[in-house]
Amino acid sequence: MGWAIALHGGAGDIPVSLAAERRKPREAALRHCLKVGVNALKAQKSPLDVVELVVRELENNPHYNAGRGSVLTREGTIEMEASIMDGNTKRCGAVSGLTTVVNPISLARLVMEKTPHIYLAFDGAERFAREQGIETVDSSHFITQENIERLKQAKEANRVQIDYTPPIQKDEKKETPTANGDSQLGTVGCVAVDSHGNLASATSTGGLVNKMVGRIGDTPIIGAGTYANNLCAVSATGKGEAIMRGTVARDVAALMEFKGLSLKEAAAYVVEECVPRGNVGLVAVSAKGEVTMAYNTTGMFRACATEDGHSEIAIWPSVQN
Amino acid sequence: MGGWAIAVHGGAGVDPNLPPHRQEEAKKLLTRCLNLGISALRSNHSAIDVVEQVVSELETDPLFNSGRGSALAANGTVEMEASIMDGNGRRCGAVSGLTTVKNPVSLARLVMDKSPHSYLAFSGAEDFARQQGVELVENEYFITEENVGMLKLAKEANTIVFDYRIPAVGSDTCSAVAESPFQMNGLPISVYAPETVGCVVVDSQGRCAAATSTGGLMNKMNGRIGDSPLIGAGTYACNLCGVSCTGEGEAIIRGTLAREVAAVMEYKGLGLQEAVDFVIKERLDEGFAGLIAVSNKGDVACGFNTTGMFRGCATEDGFMEVNIWE
């Protein structure tokens, strides 16, 4: 028993040859966000507050595909989405199609707490953001040069693309696993449990590079990208369409509940049996304070920590098992 | 066992004081749509084709809350959403925020079949609709006089915190004059519009499919998305079953209701009716909802914890039933 936290910055075909100047800032961000989350848990903040806080940090970081640093639609625009869920009450909030909201995850939380609805999107969501006085900026704030390059490349290749593909060189190694033309774009997410077993999950993203305007992925879909109940909290990442039809986040919890699997077994089962290889990753914590980070892709930007002092920051498979 | 089966619904949560002629109208429509589906199944159409065809028919008819006859959003316009799922392969398609597409469920199907994505919304979805050449109409086409009246009542009801009495203003084509203590989604049942239509089918090859379509909650905030377009919440199909839900969107989303039926079948080995009963009884907390489901074995089931659900079902062995109440 004790608190636990896990966060991710996207799963996919992250090349082991990823250049240091691209890998290091991301690792530093993971380290920083983990620290923010751990400190908040130590300060007895609720898991709901913790996951929102950590995801805000990831959204503010331009190296990850959420908030600032979001990938671009085929029109070169920004459309962000997010969802949050409280395990105790199963209350949830979700947003899609945001263009000016600095922290989509916070707007999702406001939808949950300040409206009779769960999910607001596009103009309606933007209008609500203004009513609530949440921080908004010109859409250009979210756009990075890196993502402009990625969009260019994706258009040239005429397919949706992995976000961490270096925008400068074209490495053929990346071509094959994603030959079906669909991206395995990352999102960001965080799950947390406190020492009383309260759970929460939050996920946020800019979506797929070169996506059609109006495309919604798994991230704002409760049960797909995000889920939390009194057993566990899950945040998924990867190919949105696969996560949606696999109801990934919900299935981890369902396996624990209906088949009595442990958190680790359930997560492993879902990424190995319920979705195609190379498509999905997730982080999850249980009411008992366990943590697991599972993926069937080459790698997943991730970090976790538990109250007993264990902590991990990684991209590719860890050395042990 | 085995053989095809089909179920349709026109929403859960029915005003117990609904005038008899309205009840008859509803049953007639459900019967007509059921027969449409049965005919298609007898001609060996696939489950995915049948659910699309039946829901399309329900959207076109102004009676229920989908397509024409949709509930109105707060600004008086119609914003429609739908989803469809093919149990064979678990492919899916969904749309939200449609304002000019005559048949949302057909656009959802096109998203599934003709786009690289699974869910398109608002202007992006409308653009896709134009590209695909689907039938488009003015938003006014979807708006019925009755719903204009209902919106007015809903706005008044939403400003009344504890009093369930509806002032008898105008509309006598609905039963709004009656007092009703039962509320759904914050609206008294006499004003609440059952939210969706749906269809689930298992064809003669044992393939399951499901589709759901709606105009959403009366007086909803513009931009509000409910459970109907969300895979796993309002709609779900896999190789074991097909499920379509209706009722309080929040409860259905939190309960991931459609997926839940399939999950207890898959992970707990429950049969279809058992699974449906379990989900309605155990997964709704204080929420109100209903659902219809079919299994790959040719079973059909429905369940609801509301006062009634407009529904109909039929199986290959000749069973057929259209009902509103328990």
XYZ file of C-alpha atoms in Angstrom:
647
model
C 0.000 0.000 0.000
C 1.104 3.558 -0.485
C 0.932 6.079 -3.244
C 2.019 5.443 -6.815
C 2.248 7.468 -9.982
C 3.021 6.779 -13.617
C 3.130 9.049 -16.625
C 3.795 8.706 -20.326
C 4.718 10.869 -23.262
C 3.712 8.511 -26.047
C 4.260 4.982 -27.336
C 5.385 4.064 -30.818
C 8.200 3.087 -33.040
C 10.758 5.248 -31.269
C 14.038 4.508 -33.014
C 16.843 3.442 -30.707
C 18.992 5.680 -32.844
C 17.001 8.711 -31.651
C 19.506 11.555 -31.597
C 20.701 12.744 -28.195
C 19.503 16.285 -28.807
C 16.005 14.916 -29.248
C 16.136 12.296 -26.526
C 17.625 14.351 -23.699
C 15.038 17.138 -23.446
C 12.315 14.510 -23.379
C 13.969 12.517 -20.633
C 14.495 15.703 -18.671
C 10.816 16.513 -19.053
C 9.822 13.075 -17.797
C 12.096 13.502 -14.809
C 10.702 16.933 -14.059
C 7.067 15.871 -14.375
C 7.620 12.811 -12.231
C 9.097 15.037 -9.551
C 6.133 17.407 -9.750
C 3.744 14.489 -9.336
C 5.658 12.830 -6.521
C 5.931 16.067 -4.586
C 2.213 16.655 -4.970
C 1.415 13.160 -3.684
C 3.769 13.649 -0.772
C 1.955 16.904 -0.033
C -1.292 14.884 0.180
C -2.872 16.366 -2.913
C -5.728 14.278 -4.304
C -4.884 12.007 -7.243
C -7.292 14.038 -9.358
C -5.279 17.186 -8.627
C -2.022 15.314 -9.184
C -2.872 13.922 -12.604
C -4.147 17.298 -13.757
C -1.004 19.008 -12.502
C 1.356 16.549 -14.193
C -0.505 16.589 -17.495
C -0.451 20.413 -17.431
C 3.343 20.224 -17.151
C 3.494 17.854 -20.102
C 1.124 20.054 -22.105
C 3.342 23.073 -21.428
C 6.407 21.194 -22.614
C 6.939 21.700 -26.358
C 8.637 18.327 -26.849
C 5.499 16.334 -26.293
C 2.419 16.052 -28.439
C -0.057 17.877 -26.224
C -0.760 21.535 -25.586
C 2.298 23.361 -26.825
C 4.113 21.036 -29.197
C 0.898 19.488 -30.484
C 1.125 18.026 -33.959
C -0.731 19.734 -36.786
C -3.824 18.814 -38.787
C -3.638 18.590 -42.525
C -4.569 22.269 -42.678
C -1.603 23.174 -40.478
C -3.876 23.968 -37.554
C -4.030 22.870 -33.930
C -6.865 20.755 -32.547
C -6.267 19.488 -29.034
C -8.242 17.027 -26.927
C -8.106 15.606 -23.420
C -10.018 13.695 -20.770
C -9.857 13.164 -17.043
C -11.556 10.663 -14.751
C -11.958 10.293 -11.004
C -11.906 6.647 -9.936
C -13.986 7.065 -6.771
C -17.007 8.673 -8.307
C -16.345 7.699 -11.941
C -17.039 11.301 -12.806
C -15.287 12.378 -15.950
C -14.696 15.272 -18.289
C -13.519 15.467 -21.893
C -12.812 18.070 -24.551
C -11.969 18.011 -28.263
C -11.200 20.477 -31.012
C -9.506 23.066 -28.825
C -7.459 25.712 -30.576
C -6.682 28.374 -27.989
C -6.857 26.750 -24.576
C -3.419 26.629 -22.989
C -4.245 23.583 -20.841
C -6.843 21.290 -22.375
C -6.757 18.937 -19.372
C -7.887 21.749 -17.103
C -10.798 22.541 -19.384
C -11.752 18.860 -19.322
C -11.788 19.084 -15.549
C -14.013 22.154 -15.678
C -16.451 20.347 -17.959
C -16.599 17.600 -15.346
C -17.076 19.970 -12.426
C -18.947 22.930 -13.833
C -21.392 21.529 -16.382
C -24.103 18.871 -16.375
C -22.274 17.301 -19.334
C -19.175 15.144 -19.775
C -17.843 16.118 -23.161
C -17.685 19.452 -24.982
C -16.057 20.013 -28.340
C -14.984 22.590 -30.897
C -16.750 25.955 -30.848
C -18.904 24.992 -27.880
C -15.830 24.012 -25.878
C -13.969 27.184 -26.814
C -16.953 29.264 -25.809
C -17.139 27.459 -22.464
C -13.421 28.126 -21.960
C -14.030 31.843 -22.294
C -17.001 31.723 -19.951
C -14.835 30.000 -17.374
C -12.004 32.482 -17.792
C -9.455 29.729 -18.312
C -6.190 30.812 -19.937
C -6.383 31.080 -23.723
C -3.824 32.277 -26.254
C -3.491 32.684 -29.967
C -3.299 29.293 -31.619
C 0.203 30.054 -32.915
C 1.488 29.594 -29.348
C 1.118 25.832 -29.678
C 2.849 25.453 -33.031
C 6.532 24.471 -33.057
C 8.920 24.459 -35.984
C 9.461 20.753 -35.468
C 5.804 20.066 -36.046
C 5.652 22.262 -39.118
C 8.455 20.092 -40.519
C 6.686 16.890 -39.548
C 3.533 17.960 -41.308
C 5.536 18.800 -44.414
C 7.151 15.382 -44.377
C 3.862 13.625 -43.764
C 2.294 15.398 -46.702
C 5.231 14.427 -48.853
C 4.899 10.864 -47.739
C 1.136 11.353 -47.930
C 0.459 9.628 -44.685
C -0.090 10.395 -41.013
C 3.193 10.179 -39.141
C 5.033 9.373 -35.926
C 5.712 12.506 -33.923
C 9.254 11.813 -32.838
C 10.435 11.057 -36.348
C 13.344 13.497 -36.741
C 12.076 16.168 -39.083
C 15.430 16.593 -40.776
C 16.628 13.221 -41.923
C 14.414 10.545 -43.395
C 15.241 7.203 -41.863
C 13.897 4.282 -43.928
C 13.855 2.120 -40.807
C 10.711 3.899 -39.774
C 8.918 3.130 -42.967
C 8.216 -0.569 -42.501
C 6.329 -0.891 -39.220
C 4.083 1.951 -40.148
C 3.740 0.942 -43.774
C -0.023 0.850 -43.367
C 0.181 4.613 -43.434
C -1.288 5.183 -40.004
C 0.597 6.933 -37.266
C 1.384 5.675 -33.825
C 1.465 9.096 -32.373
C 2.040 9.684 -28.744
C -0.110 11.552 -26.340
C 0.688 12.413 -22.737
C -0.968 10.981 -19.691
C -0.749 10.427 -15.985
C -2.310 8.042 -13.493
C -2.036 8.275 -9.736
C -3.225 6.591 -6.553
C -2.858 7.910 -3.021
C -2.304 5.886 0.123
C -6.076 5.602 0.632
C -6.561 3.907 -2.712
C -8.137 6.899 -4.472
C -7.411 6.738 -8.182
C -7.408 9.153 -11.109
C -6.363 9.266 -14.746
C -5.750 12.052 -17.258
C -4.721 12.053 -20.926
C -4.081 14.873 -23.405
C -2.992 15.152 -27.040
C -2.689 17.118 -30.250
C -3.668 13.963 -32.153
C -2.150 12.588 -35.379
C 0.104 14.509 -37.731
C -1.762 15.426 -40.916
C -5.056 14.251 -39.447
C -8.274 15.355 -41.079
C -9.738 18.463 -39.503
C -12.332 17.324 -36.975
C -10.734 13.954 -36.366
C -11.207 12.731 -32.806
C -8.916 10.012 -31.429
C -9.018 7.810 -28.358
C -7.738 10.393 -25.913
C -11.050 12.072 -25.043
C -12.997 8.805 -25.161
C -13.700 7.428 -21.695
C -12.871 3.725 -21.717
C -10.492 4.042 -24.632
C -7.686 6.478 -23.752
C -8.655 7.149 -20.150
C -10.384 5.192 -17.407
C -10.448 5.027 -13.636
C -12.640 3.212 -11.139
C -12.049 1.899 -7.641
C -9.679 -0.826 -8.869
C -7.252 0.994 -11.134
C -6.517 4.031 -13.275
C -5.297 3.732 -16.854
C -4.021 6.112 -19.525
C -3.311 4.787 -23.016
C -1.302 6.029 -25.965
C -0.571 4.951 -29.504
C -2.752 4.451 -32.531
C -6.029 6.095 -31.595
C -8.229 4.038 -33.846
C -6.874 0.762 -32.367
C -7.258 1.995 -28.790
C -10.830 2.998 -29.470
C -11.999 -0.312 -30.877
C -10.013 -2.162 -28.231
C -11.569 -0.048 -25.420
C -8.079 -0.357 -23.966
C -8.329 1.582 -20.714
C -11.622 -0.014 -19.739
C -10.438 -3.494 -20.615
C -7.525 -3.379 -18.186
C -9.987 -2.686 -15.394
C -12.499 -5.218 -16.712
C -9.917 -7.990 -16.732
C -9.009 -7.231 -13.132
C -12.641 -7.176 -12.106
C -14.092 -10.029 -14.107
C -11.157 -12.339 -14.510
C -9.330 -11.538 -11.309
C -6.106 -10.685 -13.114
C -3.534 -8.552 -11.345
C -2.830 -5.052 -12.639
C 0.328 -6.182 -14.377
C -1.309 -9.271 -15.900
C -4.299 -7.273 -17.102
C -2.153 -4.587 -18.731
C 0.065 -7.177 -20.389
C -2.949 -9.105 -21.641
C -4.496 -6.024 -23.225
C -1.366 -4.897 -25.061
C -0.531 -8.410 -26.143
C -3.923 -9.880 -27.000
C -6.468 -7.140 -27.532
C -4.752 -4.822 -29.975
C -2.427 -5.327 -32.956
C 1.332 -5.255 -32.341
C 3.096 -1.959 -32.676
C 0.043 0.063 -31.809
C -0.466 0.663 -28.128
C 1.081 1.495 -24.770
C -0.414 2.346 -21.407
C 0.424 3.234 -17.846
C -1.700 2.082 -14.953
C -1.815 2.059 -11.169
C -3.973 -0.021 -8.856
C -5.785 0.791 -5.621
C -3.136 -1.291 -3.874
C -0.380 1.077 -4.962
C 0.994 -1.108 -7.759
C 2.185 0.384 -11.017
C 2.660 -1.023 -14.500
C 3.767 0.396 -17.836
C 3.058 -1.890 -20.775
C 3.445 -1.415 -24.508
C 3.654 -3.464 -27.686
C 5.606 -0.851 -29.617
C 9.360 -0.336 -29.894
C 9.257 2.068 -27.000
C 7.223 4.389 -24.823
C 8.374 7.599 -23.105
C 7.499 6.845 -19.517
C 8.224 7.361 -15.839
C 6.855 6.012 -12.590
C 7.422 6.088 -8.856
C 5.993 4.382 -5.797
C 6.021 5.348 -2.150
C 8.515 2.624 -1.253
C 11.169 4.536 -3.150
C 11.166 2.758 -6.503
C 11.293 5.023 -9.519
C 11.976 4.624 -13.217
C 12.377 6.800 -16.274
C 12.694 5.023 -19.595
C 12.002 4.961 -23.306
C 12.826 1.430 -24.455
C 12.426 -1.891 -22.646
C 14.181 -1.942 -19.279
C 17.131 -4.273 -18.843
C 15.399 -6.441 -16.228
C 12.972 -9.006 -17.776
C -30.343 -21.318 -31.364
C -28.523 -19.637 -34.176
C -30.126 -17.764 -37.009
C -30.506 -14.042 -37.396
C -31.906 -11.653 -34.801
C -32.622 -7.941 -34.719
C -33.624 -5.339 -32.164
C -34.406 -1.636 -32.540
C -35.031 1.101 -30.013
C -36.360 4.630 -30.019
C -35.105 5.710 -26.618
C -35.359 4.821 -22.945
C -37.292 6.944 -20.487
C -40.859 7.386 -21.644
C -43.445 9.685 -20.104
C -45.960 7.375 -18.387
C -48.653 9.850 -19.443
C -47.768 9.691 -23.108
C -51.085 9.914 -24.993
C -52.233 6.610 -26.531
C -52.118 7.935 -30.071
C -48.446 8.818 -29.617
C -47.788 5.345 -28.264
C -49.456 3.866 -31.343
C -47.435 6.061 -33.672
C -44.248 4.917 -32.000
C -45.153 1.243 -32.166
C -46.071 1.577 -35.824
C -42.706 3.110 -36.635
C -40.808 0.496 -34.669
C -42.764 -2.246 -36.450
C -42.067 -0.746 -39.835
C -38.349 -0.493 -39.138
C -38.224 -3.970 -37.711
C -39.860 -5.315 -40.861
C -37.383 -3.432 -42.993
C -34.562 -5.130 -41.118
C -36.204 -8.542 -41.244
C -36.656 -8.272 -44.964
C -33.017 -7.359 -45.437
C -31.907 -10.235 -43.213
C -34.029 -12.673 -45.180
C -32.281 -11.429 -48.317
C -28.992 -12.271 -46.650
C -27.759 -8.730 -46.131
C -24.895 -8.410 -43.689
C -25.466 -7.187 -40.133
C -23.539 -3.965 -40.771
C -25.716 -3.129 -43.782
C -28.912 -3.882 -41.899
C -28.153 -1.721 -38.860
C -27.270 1.174 -41.132
C -30.408 0.782 -43.174
C -32.714 0.547 -40.157
C -31.188 3.459 -38.274
C -31.273 5.498 -41.447
C -35.015 4.880 -41.650
C -35.426 5.950 -38.012
C -33.443 9.129 -38.701
C -35.598 10.020 -41.680
C -38.817 9.645 -39.722
C -39.468 12.736 -37.573
C -40.956 10.823 -34.678
C -37.899 9.889 -32.625
C -34.959 11.985 -31.541
C -32.534 11.494 -34.420
C -32.070 13.035 -37.847
C -35.305 14.816 -38.575
C -37.106 15.284 -35.273
C -33.881 15.675 -33.318
C -33.958 17.471 -29.990
C -32.743 21.060 -30.167
C -29.583 22.462 -28.651
C -29.648 25.581 -26.481
C -29.425 27.930 -29.459
C -32.361 26.279 -31.187
C -30.375 24.416 -33.823
C -29.886 20.694 -34.381
C -26.501 19.035 -33.773
C -26.585 15.318 -34.539
C -24.271 12.450 -33.745
C -24.077 8.748 -34.476
C -21.840 5.714 -34.384
C -21.733 2.327 -36.010
C -19.638 -0.728 -35.264
C -19.021 -3.923 -37.163
C -18.470 -6.796 -34.729
C -16.654 -8.652 -37.455
C -13.245 -7.022 -37.013
C -14.479 -4.380 -34.540
C -14.192 -1.613 -37.098
C -16.091 1.501 -36.159
C -17.159 4.900 -37.339
C -18.605 7.887 -35.488
C -19.685 11.463 -36.138
C -20.707 14.419 -33.969
C -21.849 17.979 -34.475
C -23.621 17.407 -37.779
C -25.955 20.144 -38.907
C -26.728 19.422 -42.568
C -26.233 15.704 -43.071
C -29.560 14.019 -43.696
C -28.447 10.616 -42.399
C -25.760 10.791 -39.716
C -25.454 7.007 -39.407
C -24.527 6.742 -43.058
C -21.824 9.355 -42.631
C -20.532 7.389 -39.633
C -20.330 4.373 -41.915
C -18.388 6.348 -44.475
C -15.956 7.493 -41.783
C -15.414 3.823 -41.003
C -15.100 2.705 -44.608
C -13.676 5.683 -46.476
C -11.499 7.649 -44.086
C -8.273 6.792 -42.253
C -9.992 7.666 -38.987
C -12.820 6.423 -36.755
C -14.441 9.624 -35.544
C -15.002 12.977 -37.241
C -16.827 15.953 -35.786
C -18.259 19.387 -36.486
C -16.935 21.286 -39.463
C -14.421 18.560 -40.317
C -17.230 16.033 -40.467
C -19.373 18.343 -42.570
C -16.449 18.860 -44.986
C -16.037 15.105 -45.274
C -19.755 14.784 -45.935
C -19.484 17.235 -48.823
C -16.494 15.392 -50.229
C -18.370 12.108 -50.056
C -21.383 13.569 -51.787
C -23.905 12.461 -49.158
C -27.306 14.094 -49.096
C -27.189 17.482 -47.391
C -30.079 19.694 -46.301
C -30.610 22.947 -44.425
C -30.600 22.693 -40.624
C -34.274 23.752 -40.607
C -35.158 20.440 -42.252
C -34.425 18.626 -38.988
C -36.381 20.984 -36.754
C -39.984 20.095 -35.947
C -42.559 22.431 -34.448
C -43.058 20.056 -31.588
C -39.412 20.224 -30.628
C -39.422 24.010 -30.808
C -42.168 23.861 -28.183
C -40.276 21.280 -26.154
C -37.153 23.429 -26.141
C -39.114 26.286 -24.667
C -40.448 24.010 -21.926
C -36.994 22.607 -21.277
C -35.573 26.085 -20.822
C -38.330 26.896 -18.376
C -37.821 23.592 -16.566
C -34.123 24.175 -16.292
C -34.739 27.393 -14.443
C -37.070 25.645 -12.022
C -34.941 23.948 -9.429
C -37.279 21.853 -7.323
C -40.707 22.236 -8.834
C -41.521 19.514 -11.350
C -44.705 21.149 -12.533
C -44.586 22.228 -16.129
C -46.495 25.399 -16.963
C -49.061 24.619 -19.623
C -47.664 26.943 -22.243
C -48.587 26.238 -25.794
C -47.721 22.770 -26.948
C -50.623 20.388 -26.632
C -49.152 17.893 -29.033
C -47.208 16.514 -26.109
C -48.256 15.556 -22.639
C -46.339 18.376 -20.981
C -49.398 19.483 -19.017
C -49.212 16.430 -16.815
C -47.252 16.499 -13.609
C -44.479 13.983 -13.413
C -42.133 13.378 -10.497
C -39.696 11.420 -12.619
C -36.625 13.205 -13.946
C -33.957 12.281 -16.420
C -30.882 14.333 -17.198
C -32.295 17.119 -15.065
C -35.522 17.399 -17.001
C -38.956 16.209 -15.951
C -39.891 13.141 -17.942
C -42.678 14.955 -19.733
C -40.148 17.301 -21.286
C -37.161 14.985 -21.533
C -36.775 13.619 -25.026
C -35.556 10.019 -25.097
C -32.218 10.529 -26.544
C -31.534 8.140 -29.299
C -32.464 5.483 -31.790
C -30.482 2.350 -32.348
C -30.373 -1.033 -33.950
C -28.443 -4.223 -33.274
C -28.317 -7.199 -35.564
C -26.768 -10.628 -35.827
C -27.009 -11.969 -39.373
C -27.336 -15.533 -40.561
C -23.555 -15.851 -40.553
C -23.362 -14.970 -36.872
C -21.840 -11.543 -37.478
C -22.960 -8.830 -35.058
C -23.296 -5.116 -35.630
C -24.690 -2.096 -33.802
C -25.583 1.487 -34.634
C -26.905 4.432 -32.612
C -28.006 7.913 -33.661
C -29.328 10.968 -31.874
C -29.956 14.680 -31.761
C -28.869 14.584 -28.135
C -30.237 16.172 -24.999
C -32.921 18.844 -25.314
C -31.432 22.283 -24.554
C -27.900 20.872 -24.430
C -24.962 23.273 -24.581
C -23.883 23.600 -28.189
C -20.831 21.406 -28.650
C -22.005 18.872 -26.084
C -21.251 15.297 -27.077
C -23.246 12.480 -25.464
C -22.799 8.750 -25.322
C -24.252 7.878 -28.723
C -21.125 8.471 -30.828
C -18.769 7.017 -28.226
C -17.615 3.504 -28.953
C -17.892 1.445 -25.791
C -20.483 3.737 -24.257
C -23.493 4.061 -26.586
C -22.456 1.525 -29.189
C -20.350 -1.607 -29.246
C -20.027 -4.769 -31.279
C -17.542 -7.615 -31.288
C -17.649 -11.212 -32.372
C -19.840 -12.088 -29.376
C -22.546 -9.433 -29.496
C -23.873 -6.079 -30.636
C -25.189 -3.444 -28.189
C -26.887 -0.050 -28.486
C -27.716 2.086 -25.439
C -29.989 5.014 -24.700
C -30.812 7.188 -21.707
C -28.744 9.474 -19.508
C -25.560 10.060 -21.443
C -23.405 10.662 -18.388
C -24.420 7.371 -16.786
C -23.817 5.468 -20.011
C -20.366 6.998 -20.525
C -19.205 6.464 -16.937
C -20.504 2.926 -17.047
C -19.014 2.266 -20.518
C -22.312 0.484 -20.836
C -22.172 -1.099 -24.288
C -18.698 -2.470 -23.766
C -19.705 -3.721 -20.333
C -22.279 -6.128 -21.754
C -19.647 -7.599 -24.070
C -16.980 -7.643 -21.351
C -19.028 -9.698 -18.906
C -19.872 -12.112 -21.699
C -16.249 -12.328 -22.750
C -14.510 -12.304 -19.385
C -17.137 -13.811 -17.132
C -18.780 -16.143 -19.594
C -22.290 -14.793 -18.995
C -25.003 -15.379 -21.559
C -26.611 -12.416 -23.333
C -29.670 -11.864 -21.111
C -27.633 -12.432 -17.944
C -25.085 -9.912 -19.149
C -27.753 -7.342 -19.986
C -29.476 -7.824 -16.618
C -26.192 -7.585 -14.764
C -25.217 -4.364 -16.481
C -28.578 -2.668 -15.985
C -28.763 -3.724 -12.373
C -25.161 -3.221 -11.294
C -23.611 -0.654 -13.579
C -26.035 2.233 -13.508
C -25.764 3.541 -9.917
C -28.237 6.414 -9.879
C -28.333 6.723 -13.637
C -31.231 5.846 -15.913
C -30.719 4.015 -19.165
C -31.721 1.136 -21.373
C -30.120 -1.010 -24.044
C -30.771 -3.608 -26.691
C -28.394 -6.416 -27.576
C -27.976 -9.454 -29.787
C -25.495 -12.309 -29.502
C -23.679 -14.267 -32.164
C -25.824 -17.238 -31.138
C -28.985 -15.542 -32.383
C -30.256 -14.354 -28.985
C -31.826 -10.972 -28.516
C -32.255 -9.128 -25.223
C -33.133 -5.755 -23.840
C -33.004 -4.168 -20.419
C -33.792 -0.805 -18.886
C -34.266 0.783 -15.484
C -36.371 3.640 -16.819
C -40.111 4.006 -17.120
C -40.290 2.293 -20.453
C -38.199 2.067 -23.571
C -39.481 2.212 -27.132
C -38.282 -1.069 -28.618
C -38.900 -3.968 -30.921
C -37.155 -7.246 -31.612
C -37.448 -10.267 -33.854
C -35.655 -13.553 -34.421
C -35.461 -15.928 -37.340
C -37.688 -18.516 -35.692
C -40.621 -16.135 -36.057
C -40.615 -14.353 -32.692
C -41.509 -10.675 -32.917
C -42.429 -8.108 -30.296
C -42.847 -4.338 -30.153
C -43.213 -2.748 -26.768
C -42.928 0.387 -24.692
C -43.493 -0.601 -21.098
C -42.115 -3.340 -18.879
